[in-house]
Coordinates of C-alpha atoms in Angstrom, one line a residue:
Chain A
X295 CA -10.1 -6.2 -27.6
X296 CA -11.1 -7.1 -23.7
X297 CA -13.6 -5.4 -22.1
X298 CA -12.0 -3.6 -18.9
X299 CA -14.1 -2.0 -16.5
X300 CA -12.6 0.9 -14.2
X301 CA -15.1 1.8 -11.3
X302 CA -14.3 5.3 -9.2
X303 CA -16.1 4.8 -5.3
X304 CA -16.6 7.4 -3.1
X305 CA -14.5 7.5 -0.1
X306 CA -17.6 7.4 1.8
X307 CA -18.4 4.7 1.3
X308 CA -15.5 3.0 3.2
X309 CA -17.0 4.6 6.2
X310 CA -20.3 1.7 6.1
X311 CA -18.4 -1.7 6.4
X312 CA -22.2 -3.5 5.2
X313 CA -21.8 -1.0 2.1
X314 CA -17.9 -1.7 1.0
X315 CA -18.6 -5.5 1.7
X316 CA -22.0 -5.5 -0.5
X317 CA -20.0 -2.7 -3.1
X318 CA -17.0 -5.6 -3.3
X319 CA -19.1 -8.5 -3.9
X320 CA -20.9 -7.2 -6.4
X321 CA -17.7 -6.0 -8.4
X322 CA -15.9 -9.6 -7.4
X323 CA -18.3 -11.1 -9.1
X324 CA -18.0 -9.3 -12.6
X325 CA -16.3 -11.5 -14.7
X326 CA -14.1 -8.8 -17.3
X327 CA -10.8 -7.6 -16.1
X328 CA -11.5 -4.7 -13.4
X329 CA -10.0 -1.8 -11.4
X330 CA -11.1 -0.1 -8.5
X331 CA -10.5 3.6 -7.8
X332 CA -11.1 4.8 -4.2
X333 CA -10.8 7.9 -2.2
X334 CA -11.0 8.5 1.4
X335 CA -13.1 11.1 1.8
X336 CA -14.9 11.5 5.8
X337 CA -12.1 9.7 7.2
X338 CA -9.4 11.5 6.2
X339 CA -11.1 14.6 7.8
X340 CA -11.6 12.4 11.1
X341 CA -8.1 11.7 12.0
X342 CA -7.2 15.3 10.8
X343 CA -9.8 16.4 13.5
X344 CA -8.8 13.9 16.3
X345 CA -4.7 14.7 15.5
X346 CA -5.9 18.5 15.7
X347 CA -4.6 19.6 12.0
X348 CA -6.8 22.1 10.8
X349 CA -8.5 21.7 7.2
X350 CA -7.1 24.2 4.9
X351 CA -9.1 25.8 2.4
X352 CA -8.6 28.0 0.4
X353 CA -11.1 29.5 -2.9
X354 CA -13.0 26.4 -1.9
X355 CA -10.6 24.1 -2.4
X356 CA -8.5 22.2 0.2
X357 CA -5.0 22.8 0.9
X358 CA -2.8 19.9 1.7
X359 CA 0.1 20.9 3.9
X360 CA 2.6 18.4 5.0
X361 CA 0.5 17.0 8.1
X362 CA -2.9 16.6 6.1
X363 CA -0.6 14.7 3.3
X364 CA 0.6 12.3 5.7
X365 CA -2.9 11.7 7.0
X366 CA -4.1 11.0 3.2
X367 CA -1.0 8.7 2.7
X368 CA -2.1 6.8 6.2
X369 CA -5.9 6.9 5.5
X370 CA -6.0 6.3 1.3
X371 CA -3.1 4.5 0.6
X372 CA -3.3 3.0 4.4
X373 CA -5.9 1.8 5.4
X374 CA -8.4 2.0 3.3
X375 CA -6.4 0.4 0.3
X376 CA -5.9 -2.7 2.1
X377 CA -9.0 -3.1 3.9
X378 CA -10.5 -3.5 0.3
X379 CA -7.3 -5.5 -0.7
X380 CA -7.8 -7.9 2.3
X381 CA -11.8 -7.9 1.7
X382 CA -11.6 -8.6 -2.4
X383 CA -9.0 -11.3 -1.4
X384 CA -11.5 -13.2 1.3
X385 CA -13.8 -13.2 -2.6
X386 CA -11.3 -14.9 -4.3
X387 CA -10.3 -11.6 -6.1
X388 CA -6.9 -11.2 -6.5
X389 CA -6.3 -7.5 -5.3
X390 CA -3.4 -5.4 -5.8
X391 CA -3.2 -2.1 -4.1
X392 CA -1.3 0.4 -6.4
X393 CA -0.4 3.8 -5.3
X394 CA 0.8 6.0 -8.2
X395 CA 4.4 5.8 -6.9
X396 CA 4.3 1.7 -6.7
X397 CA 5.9 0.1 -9.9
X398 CA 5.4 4.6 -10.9
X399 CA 2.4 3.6 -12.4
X400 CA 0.7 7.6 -11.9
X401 CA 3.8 10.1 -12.3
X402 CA 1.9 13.5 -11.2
X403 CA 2.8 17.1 -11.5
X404 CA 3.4 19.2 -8.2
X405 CA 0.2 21.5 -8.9
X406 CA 1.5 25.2 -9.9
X407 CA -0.7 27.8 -9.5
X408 CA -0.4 31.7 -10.4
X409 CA -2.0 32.8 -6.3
X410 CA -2.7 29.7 -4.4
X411 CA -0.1 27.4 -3.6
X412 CA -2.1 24.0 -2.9
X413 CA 0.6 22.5 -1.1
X414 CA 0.8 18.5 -2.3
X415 CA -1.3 18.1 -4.8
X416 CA -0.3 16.1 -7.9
X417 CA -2.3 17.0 -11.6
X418 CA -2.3 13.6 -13.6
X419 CA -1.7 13.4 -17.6
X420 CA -3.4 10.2 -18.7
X421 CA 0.2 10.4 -21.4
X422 CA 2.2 10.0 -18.1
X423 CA 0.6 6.8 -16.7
X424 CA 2.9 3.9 -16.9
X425 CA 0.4 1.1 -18.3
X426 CA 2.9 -1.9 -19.0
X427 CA 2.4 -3.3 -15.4
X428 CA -1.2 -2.6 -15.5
X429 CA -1.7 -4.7 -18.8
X430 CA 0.4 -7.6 -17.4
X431 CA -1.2 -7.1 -14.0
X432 CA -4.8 -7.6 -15.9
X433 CA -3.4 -10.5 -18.2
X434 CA -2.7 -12.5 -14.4
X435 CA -6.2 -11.6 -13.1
X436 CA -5.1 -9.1 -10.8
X437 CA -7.5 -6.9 -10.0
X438 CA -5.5 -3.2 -9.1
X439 CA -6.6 -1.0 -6.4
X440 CA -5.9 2.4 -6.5
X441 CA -6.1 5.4 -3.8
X442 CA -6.1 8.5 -4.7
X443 CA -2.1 9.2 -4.0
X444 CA 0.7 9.6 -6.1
X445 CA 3.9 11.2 -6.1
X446 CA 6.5 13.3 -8.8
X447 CA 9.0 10.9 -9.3
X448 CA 11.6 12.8 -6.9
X449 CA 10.7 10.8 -4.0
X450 CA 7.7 13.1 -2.9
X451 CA 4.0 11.5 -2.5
X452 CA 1.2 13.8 -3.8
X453 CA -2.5 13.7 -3.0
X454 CA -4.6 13.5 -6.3
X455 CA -8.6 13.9 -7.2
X456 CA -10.3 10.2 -6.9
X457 CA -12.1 10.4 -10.1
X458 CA -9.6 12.4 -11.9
X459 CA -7.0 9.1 -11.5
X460 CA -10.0 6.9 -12.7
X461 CA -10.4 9.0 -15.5
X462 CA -6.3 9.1 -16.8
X463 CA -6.4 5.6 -16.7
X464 CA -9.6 4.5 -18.2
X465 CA -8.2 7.1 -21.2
X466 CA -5.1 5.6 -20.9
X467 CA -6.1 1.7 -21.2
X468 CA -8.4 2.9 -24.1
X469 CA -5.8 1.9 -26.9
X470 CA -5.8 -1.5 -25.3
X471 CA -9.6 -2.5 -23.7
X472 CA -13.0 -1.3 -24.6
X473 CA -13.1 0.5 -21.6
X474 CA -16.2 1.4 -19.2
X475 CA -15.9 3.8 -16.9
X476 CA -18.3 4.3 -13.5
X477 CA -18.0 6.5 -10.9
X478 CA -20.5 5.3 -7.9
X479 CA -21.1 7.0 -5.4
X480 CA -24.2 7.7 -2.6
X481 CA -26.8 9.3 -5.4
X482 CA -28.7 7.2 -8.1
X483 CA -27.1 9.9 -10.8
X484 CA -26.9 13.4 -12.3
X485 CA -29.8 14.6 -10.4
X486 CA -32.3 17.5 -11.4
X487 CA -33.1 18.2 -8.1
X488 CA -30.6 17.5 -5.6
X489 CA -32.9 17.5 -2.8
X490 CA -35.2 14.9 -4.5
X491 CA -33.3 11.4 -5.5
X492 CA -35.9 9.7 -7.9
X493 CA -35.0 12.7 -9.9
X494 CA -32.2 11.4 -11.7
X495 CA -31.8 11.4 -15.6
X496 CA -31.0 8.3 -17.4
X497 CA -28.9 10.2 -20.1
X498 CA -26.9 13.5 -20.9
X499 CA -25.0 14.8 -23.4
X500 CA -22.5 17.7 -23.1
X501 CA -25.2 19.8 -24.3
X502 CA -27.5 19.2 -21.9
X503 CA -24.7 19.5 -19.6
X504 CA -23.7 22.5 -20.5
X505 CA -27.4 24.1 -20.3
X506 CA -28.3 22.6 -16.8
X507 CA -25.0 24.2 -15.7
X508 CA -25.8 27.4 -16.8
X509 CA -29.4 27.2 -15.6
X510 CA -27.4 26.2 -11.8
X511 CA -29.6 23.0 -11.7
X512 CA -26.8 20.5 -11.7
X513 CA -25.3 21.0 -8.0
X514 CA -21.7 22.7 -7.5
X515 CA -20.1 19.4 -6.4
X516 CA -20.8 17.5 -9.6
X517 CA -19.3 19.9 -12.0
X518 CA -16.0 18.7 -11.5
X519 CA -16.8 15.1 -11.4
X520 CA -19.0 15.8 -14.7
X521 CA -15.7 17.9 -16.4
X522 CA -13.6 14.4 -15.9
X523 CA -16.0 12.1 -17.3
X524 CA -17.0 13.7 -20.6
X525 CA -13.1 14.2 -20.9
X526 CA -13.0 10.4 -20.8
X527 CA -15.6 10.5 -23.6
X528 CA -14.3 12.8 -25.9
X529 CA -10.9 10.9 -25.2
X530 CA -12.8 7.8 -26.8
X531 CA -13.3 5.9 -23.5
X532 CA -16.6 3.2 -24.6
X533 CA -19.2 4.4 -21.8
X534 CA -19.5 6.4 -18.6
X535 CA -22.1 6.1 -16.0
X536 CA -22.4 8.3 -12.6
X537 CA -24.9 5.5 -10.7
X538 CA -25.4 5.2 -6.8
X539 CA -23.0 2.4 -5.3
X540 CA -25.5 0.0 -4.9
X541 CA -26.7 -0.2 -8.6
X542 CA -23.3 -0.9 -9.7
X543 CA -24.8 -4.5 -11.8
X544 CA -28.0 -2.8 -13.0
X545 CA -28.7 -0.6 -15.2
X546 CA -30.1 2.6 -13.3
X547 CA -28.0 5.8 -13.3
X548 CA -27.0 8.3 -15.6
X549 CA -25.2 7.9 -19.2
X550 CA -22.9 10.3 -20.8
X551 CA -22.9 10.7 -23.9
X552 CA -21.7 13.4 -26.6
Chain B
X47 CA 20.6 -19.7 -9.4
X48 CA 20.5 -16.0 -8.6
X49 CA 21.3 -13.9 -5.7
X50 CA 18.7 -12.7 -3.6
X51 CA 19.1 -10.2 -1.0
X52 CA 16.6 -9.9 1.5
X53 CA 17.1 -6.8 3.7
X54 CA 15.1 -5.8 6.8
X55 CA 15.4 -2.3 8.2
X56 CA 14.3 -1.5 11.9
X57 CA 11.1 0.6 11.8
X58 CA 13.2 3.5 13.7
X59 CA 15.3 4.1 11.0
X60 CA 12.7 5.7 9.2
X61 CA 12.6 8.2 11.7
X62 CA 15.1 10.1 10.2
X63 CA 14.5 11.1 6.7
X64 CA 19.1 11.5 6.3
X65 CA 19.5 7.8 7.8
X66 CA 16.2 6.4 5.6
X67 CA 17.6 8.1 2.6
X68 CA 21.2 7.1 2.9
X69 CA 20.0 3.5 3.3
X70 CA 17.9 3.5 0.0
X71 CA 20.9 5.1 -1.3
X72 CA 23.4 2.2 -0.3
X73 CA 20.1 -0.2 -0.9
X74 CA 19.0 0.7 -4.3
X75 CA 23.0 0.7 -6.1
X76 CA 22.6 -3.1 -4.8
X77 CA 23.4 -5.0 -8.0
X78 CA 20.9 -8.0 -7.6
X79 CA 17.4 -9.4 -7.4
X80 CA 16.2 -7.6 -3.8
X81 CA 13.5 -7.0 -1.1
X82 CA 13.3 -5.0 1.9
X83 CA 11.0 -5.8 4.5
X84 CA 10.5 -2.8 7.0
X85 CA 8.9 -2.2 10.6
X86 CA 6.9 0.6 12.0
X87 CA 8.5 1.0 15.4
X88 CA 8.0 4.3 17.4
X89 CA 6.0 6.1 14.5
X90 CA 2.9 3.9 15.2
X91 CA 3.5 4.4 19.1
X92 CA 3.5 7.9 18.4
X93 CA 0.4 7.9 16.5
X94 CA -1.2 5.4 19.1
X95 CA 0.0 8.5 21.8
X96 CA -1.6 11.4 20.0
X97 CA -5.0 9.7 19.2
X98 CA -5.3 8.8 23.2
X99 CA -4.6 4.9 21.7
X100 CA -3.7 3.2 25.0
X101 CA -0.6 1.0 24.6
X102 CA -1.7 -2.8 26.1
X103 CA 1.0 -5.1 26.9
X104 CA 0.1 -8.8 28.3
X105 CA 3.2 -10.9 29.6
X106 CA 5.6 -8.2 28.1
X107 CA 4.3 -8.2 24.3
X108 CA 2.1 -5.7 22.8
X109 CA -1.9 -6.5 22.6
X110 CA -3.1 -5.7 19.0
X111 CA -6.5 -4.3 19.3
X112 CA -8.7 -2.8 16.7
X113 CA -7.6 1.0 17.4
X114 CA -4.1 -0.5 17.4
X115 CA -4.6 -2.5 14.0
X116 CA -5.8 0.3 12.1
X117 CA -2.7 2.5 13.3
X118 CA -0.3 -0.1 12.4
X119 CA -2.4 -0.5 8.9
X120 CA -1.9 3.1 8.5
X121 CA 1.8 3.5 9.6
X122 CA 3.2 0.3 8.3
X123 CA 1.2 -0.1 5.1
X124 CA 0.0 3.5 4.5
X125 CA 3.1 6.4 5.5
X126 CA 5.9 4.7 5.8
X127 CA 5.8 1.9 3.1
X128 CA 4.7 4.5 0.2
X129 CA 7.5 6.7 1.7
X130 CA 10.4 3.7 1.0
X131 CA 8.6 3.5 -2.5
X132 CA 8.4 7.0 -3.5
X133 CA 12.4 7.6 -2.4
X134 CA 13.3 3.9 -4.2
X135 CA 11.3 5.4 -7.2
X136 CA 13.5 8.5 -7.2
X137 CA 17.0 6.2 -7.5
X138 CA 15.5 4.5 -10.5
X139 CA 14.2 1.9 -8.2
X140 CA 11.2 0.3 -9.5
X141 CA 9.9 -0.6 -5.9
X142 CA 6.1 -2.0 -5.5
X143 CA 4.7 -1.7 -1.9
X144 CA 3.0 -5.6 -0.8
X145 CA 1.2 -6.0 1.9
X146 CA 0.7 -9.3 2.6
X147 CA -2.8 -9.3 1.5
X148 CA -1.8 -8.0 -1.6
X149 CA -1.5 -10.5 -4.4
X150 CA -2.3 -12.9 -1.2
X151 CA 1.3 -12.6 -0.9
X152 CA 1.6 -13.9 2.8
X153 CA -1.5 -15.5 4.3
X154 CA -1.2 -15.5 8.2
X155 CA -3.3 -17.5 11.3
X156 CA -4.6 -14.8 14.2
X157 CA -2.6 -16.1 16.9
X158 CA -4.0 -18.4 19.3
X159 CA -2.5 -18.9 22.4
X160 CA -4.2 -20.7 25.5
X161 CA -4.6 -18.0 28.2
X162 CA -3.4 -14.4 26.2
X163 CA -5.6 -12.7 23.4
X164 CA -2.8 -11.0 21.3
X165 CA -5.5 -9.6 19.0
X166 CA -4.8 -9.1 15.2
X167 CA -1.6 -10.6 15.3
X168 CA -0.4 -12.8 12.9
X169 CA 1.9 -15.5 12.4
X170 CA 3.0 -16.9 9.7
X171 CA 4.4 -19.8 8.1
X172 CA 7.4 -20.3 5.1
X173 CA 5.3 -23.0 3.6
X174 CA 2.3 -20.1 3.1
X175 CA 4.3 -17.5 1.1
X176 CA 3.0 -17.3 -2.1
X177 CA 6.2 -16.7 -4.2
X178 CA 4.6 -17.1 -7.8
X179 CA 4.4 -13.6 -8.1
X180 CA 7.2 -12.4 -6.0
X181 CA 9.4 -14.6 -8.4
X182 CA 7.8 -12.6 -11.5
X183 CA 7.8 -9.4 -10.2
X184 CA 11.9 -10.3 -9.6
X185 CA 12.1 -11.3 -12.9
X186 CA 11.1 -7.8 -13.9
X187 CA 13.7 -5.9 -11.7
X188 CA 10.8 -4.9 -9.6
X189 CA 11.8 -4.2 -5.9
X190 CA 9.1 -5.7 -3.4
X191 CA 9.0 -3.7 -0.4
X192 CA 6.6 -5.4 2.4
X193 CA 5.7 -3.7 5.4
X194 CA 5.1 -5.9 8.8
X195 CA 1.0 -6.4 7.6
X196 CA -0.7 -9.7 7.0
X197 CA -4.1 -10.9 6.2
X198 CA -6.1 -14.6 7.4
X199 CA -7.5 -14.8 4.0
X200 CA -10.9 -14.2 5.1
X201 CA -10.8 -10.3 5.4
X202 CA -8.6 -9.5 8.1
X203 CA -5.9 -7.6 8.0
X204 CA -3.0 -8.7 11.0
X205 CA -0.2 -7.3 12.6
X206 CA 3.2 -9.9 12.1
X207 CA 5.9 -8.9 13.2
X208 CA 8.5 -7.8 10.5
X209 CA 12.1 -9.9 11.8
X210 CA 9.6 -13.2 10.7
X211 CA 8.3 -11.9 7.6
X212 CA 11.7 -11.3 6.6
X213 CA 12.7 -14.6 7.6
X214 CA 9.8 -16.7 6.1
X215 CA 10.0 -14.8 3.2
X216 CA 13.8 -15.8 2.8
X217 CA 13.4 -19.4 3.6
X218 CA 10.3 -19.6 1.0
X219 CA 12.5 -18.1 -1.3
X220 CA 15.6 -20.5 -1.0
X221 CA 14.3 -22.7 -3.1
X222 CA 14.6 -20.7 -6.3
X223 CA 17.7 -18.2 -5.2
X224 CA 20.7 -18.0 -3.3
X225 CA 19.6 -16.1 -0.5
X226 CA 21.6 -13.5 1.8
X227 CA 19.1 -12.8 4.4
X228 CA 20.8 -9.3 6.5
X229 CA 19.0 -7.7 9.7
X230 CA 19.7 -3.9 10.1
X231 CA 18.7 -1.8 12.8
X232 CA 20.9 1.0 14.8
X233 CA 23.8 -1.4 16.5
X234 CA 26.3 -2.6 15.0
X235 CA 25.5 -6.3 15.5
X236 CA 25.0 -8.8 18.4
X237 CA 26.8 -6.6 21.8
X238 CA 28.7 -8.8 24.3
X239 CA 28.0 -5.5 26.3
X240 CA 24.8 -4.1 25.4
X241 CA 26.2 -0.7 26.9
X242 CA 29.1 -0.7 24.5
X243 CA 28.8 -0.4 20.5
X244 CA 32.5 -1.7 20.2
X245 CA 31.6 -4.8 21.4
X246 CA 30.3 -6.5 18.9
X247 CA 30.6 -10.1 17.6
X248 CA 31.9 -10.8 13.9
X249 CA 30.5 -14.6 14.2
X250 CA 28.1 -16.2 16.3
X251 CA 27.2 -19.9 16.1
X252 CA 24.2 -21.7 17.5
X253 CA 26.4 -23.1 20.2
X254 CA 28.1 -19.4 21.5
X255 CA 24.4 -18.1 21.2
X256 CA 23.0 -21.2 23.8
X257 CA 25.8 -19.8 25.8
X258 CA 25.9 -16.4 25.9
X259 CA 21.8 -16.5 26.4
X260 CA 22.1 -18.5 29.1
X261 CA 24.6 -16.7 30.9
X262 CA 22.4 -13.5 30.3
X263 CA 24.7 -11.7 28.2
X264 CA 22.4 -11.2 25.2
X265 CA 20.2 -8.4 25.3
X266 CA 16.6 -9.5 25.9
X267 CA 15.2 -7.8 22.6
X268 CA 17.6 -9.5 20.5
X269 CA 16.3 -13.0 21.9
X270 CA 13.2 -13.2 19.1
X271 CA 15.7 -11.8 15.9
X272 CA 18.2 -14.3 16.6
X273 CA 15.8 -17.6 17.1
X274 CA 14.3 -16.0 13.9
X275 CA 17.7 -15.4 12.1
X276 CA 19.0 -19.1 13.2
X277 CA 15.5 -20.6 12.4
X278 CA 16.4 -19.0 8.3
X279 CA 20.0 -20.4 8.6
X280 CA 18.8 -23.8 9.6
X281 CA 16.1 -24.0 6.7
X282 CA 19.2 -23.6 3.9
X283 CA 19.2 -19.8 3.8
X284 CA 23.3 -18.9 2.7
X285 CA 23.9 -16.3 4.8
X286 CA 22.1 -14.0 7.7
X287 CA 24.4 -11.2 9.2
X288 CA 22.9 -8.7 11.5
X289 CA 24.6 -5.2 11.2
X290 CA 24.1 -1.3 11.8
X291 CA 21.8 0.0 8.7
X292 CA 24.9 2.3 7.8
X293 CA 26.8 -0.8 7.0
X294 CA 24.6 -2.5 4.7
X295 CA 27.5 -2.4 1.8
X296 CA 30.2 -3.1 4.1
X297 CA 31.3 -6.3 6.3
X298 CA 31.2 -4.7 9.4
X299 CA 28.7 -6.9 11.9
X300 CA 27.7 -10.1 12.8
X301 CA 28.1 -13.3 10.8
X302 CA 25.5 -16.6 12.4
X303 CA 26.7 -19.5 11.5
X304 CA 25.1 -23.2 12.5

């Protein structure tokens, strides 16, 4: 079997043009097939805030009304999509940017909730994803972009977790590629002190996982990040690494491991 | 060889989700090898509008700047292209959204002209087109659907306008289809009176368009379609009709002949 990798960027760091141009040289020049997974992250809240939609929250997590969709479909699928496309083409990388409703390579679920209705947001199955395109895709040296959009196969787009796409589809290539998964993003790892970067670990098991979370060392925004990837992992996926963006070819950053 | 239609919708008809919907309707029971090729029209002015974005215009055309890049990225490439793919999706449509950056699908020159900076605009050329992969994504029943965005190759994304995409992408095409190139937008083909709807022509040749322009009874706006629509028939395309968007299955509009 091919080795594929599937690396998960933050949407932040779209927002540093030296950073995405460094980020995409680096991964150009990695010679496996390869997918990129992006979000949007600050800049999807900027044009909310300069259009005047308000951010949603509620019980911590966002609500995505029909304005703030619209915004994610502009800004992910938009313009951030093919400002990669564009720069990974200018490397001689052949780029395709793939929402999940293009060729319906990510059918998603309209999230149902008992209380909070999250508006349009669409849970992935790694089952669902449609990976015949992808394989041929990868067989022409394409390399496929995805933002973090997809839709319910009734014509209606749906905004869906970054590194929970990455994760679907790394599980879901896994009966074809030995397949790696990285999330980068602006921290060297899982860190044990989140105020102090050189305090990253070079490996964790779900054990370790599980006691750091109870002992509330590992910060509140990693837990869901750290949920997807040892799902990957237990769903046979080869390696995952969390690693800051700028380490993507070496080997600093944090393992998972059972 | 097979039929190829090539369709281009006006970006105001996806203004109204019951006109964009009937089209895709009418578009996607369309019972051969096809493309649409769509616009952006008021939606990006109205984005431009709410973000303070001023509109420039130089010598009656519209001055792409950076503010006014991104917002055509966002609107062409981003809302309205995902929109046309998540509705073609839901008629069984397998439609795949294509910059022209992606795949390096249509590489474009920044225009230069002597005395006007148009900004990221670009034009582009038949002989460019890469149809490798629009020919094997045919050859799948995929459904290409390319909003008016091209890139120079070296990183930057360009605003082309979407009546010559259509067109180039037609003539590039004519060597391996027989291709129907059709023009719909909100009239119901070339007006001798651009006041009155029932006044359109069923045929127009190059010779009745010399006249009629000259004698100032074509509208102004429709001067760039038609060299662009003449320019497809004169390279070997079979047949360009321009026609109202509800009449894409019927043979209501107008015919060009040479």
């Amino acid at each position: 079997m091919q080795t594929l990798h599937i690396i998960k960027i933050g949407g932040s760091i779209a927002n540093s043009d030296r950073r995405l141009t460094t980020f995409l040289k680096n991964f150009s020049g990695m010679d496996t097939p390869k997918i990129v997974v992006h979000g949007g992250g600050t800049a999807a809240t900027d044009l909310c805030n300069k259009l005047g939609i308000p951010v949603r929250m509620k019980e911590g997590r966002r609500i995505t009304d029909k304005p703030a969709l619209d915004v994610a479909v502009m800004v992910y699928a938009g313009l951030i999509n093919k400002t990669i496309v564009a720069k990974l083409q200018s490397l001689s990388c052949n780029a395709l940017g793939l929402s999940g409703a293009d060729l319906n390579m990510i059918p998603a679920q309209k999230r149902q909730h008992p209380r909070v209705d999250y508006g349009f947001v669409g849970d992935v199955q790694p089952e669902d994803i449609n990976t015949y395109f992808i394989r041929r895709l990868l067989d022409e040296q394409v390399v496929p972009v995805f933002p973090a959009i997809t839709h319910d196969g009734k014509g209606q787009l749906l905004n869906t977790n970054a590194d929970t796409i990455a994760s679907a589809l790394t599980i879901a290539l896994t009966k074809y590629y030995h397949t790696h998964l990285t999330y980068c993003f602006e921290k060297p790892g899982v860190l044990l002190d989140v105020e102090d970067d050189d305090s990253w670990i070079r490996q964790i098991d779900r054990e370790k996982y599980d006691r750091l979370k109870d002992q509330g060392v590992i910060n509140e925004g990693m837990i869901p990040k750290l949920d997807t990837a040892f799902e990957a992992l237990r769903r046979e996926v080869n390696s995952v690494h969390i690693k800051h963006v700028d380490n993507l070819l070496n080997d600093k950053g944090t393992e998972l491991t059972l």
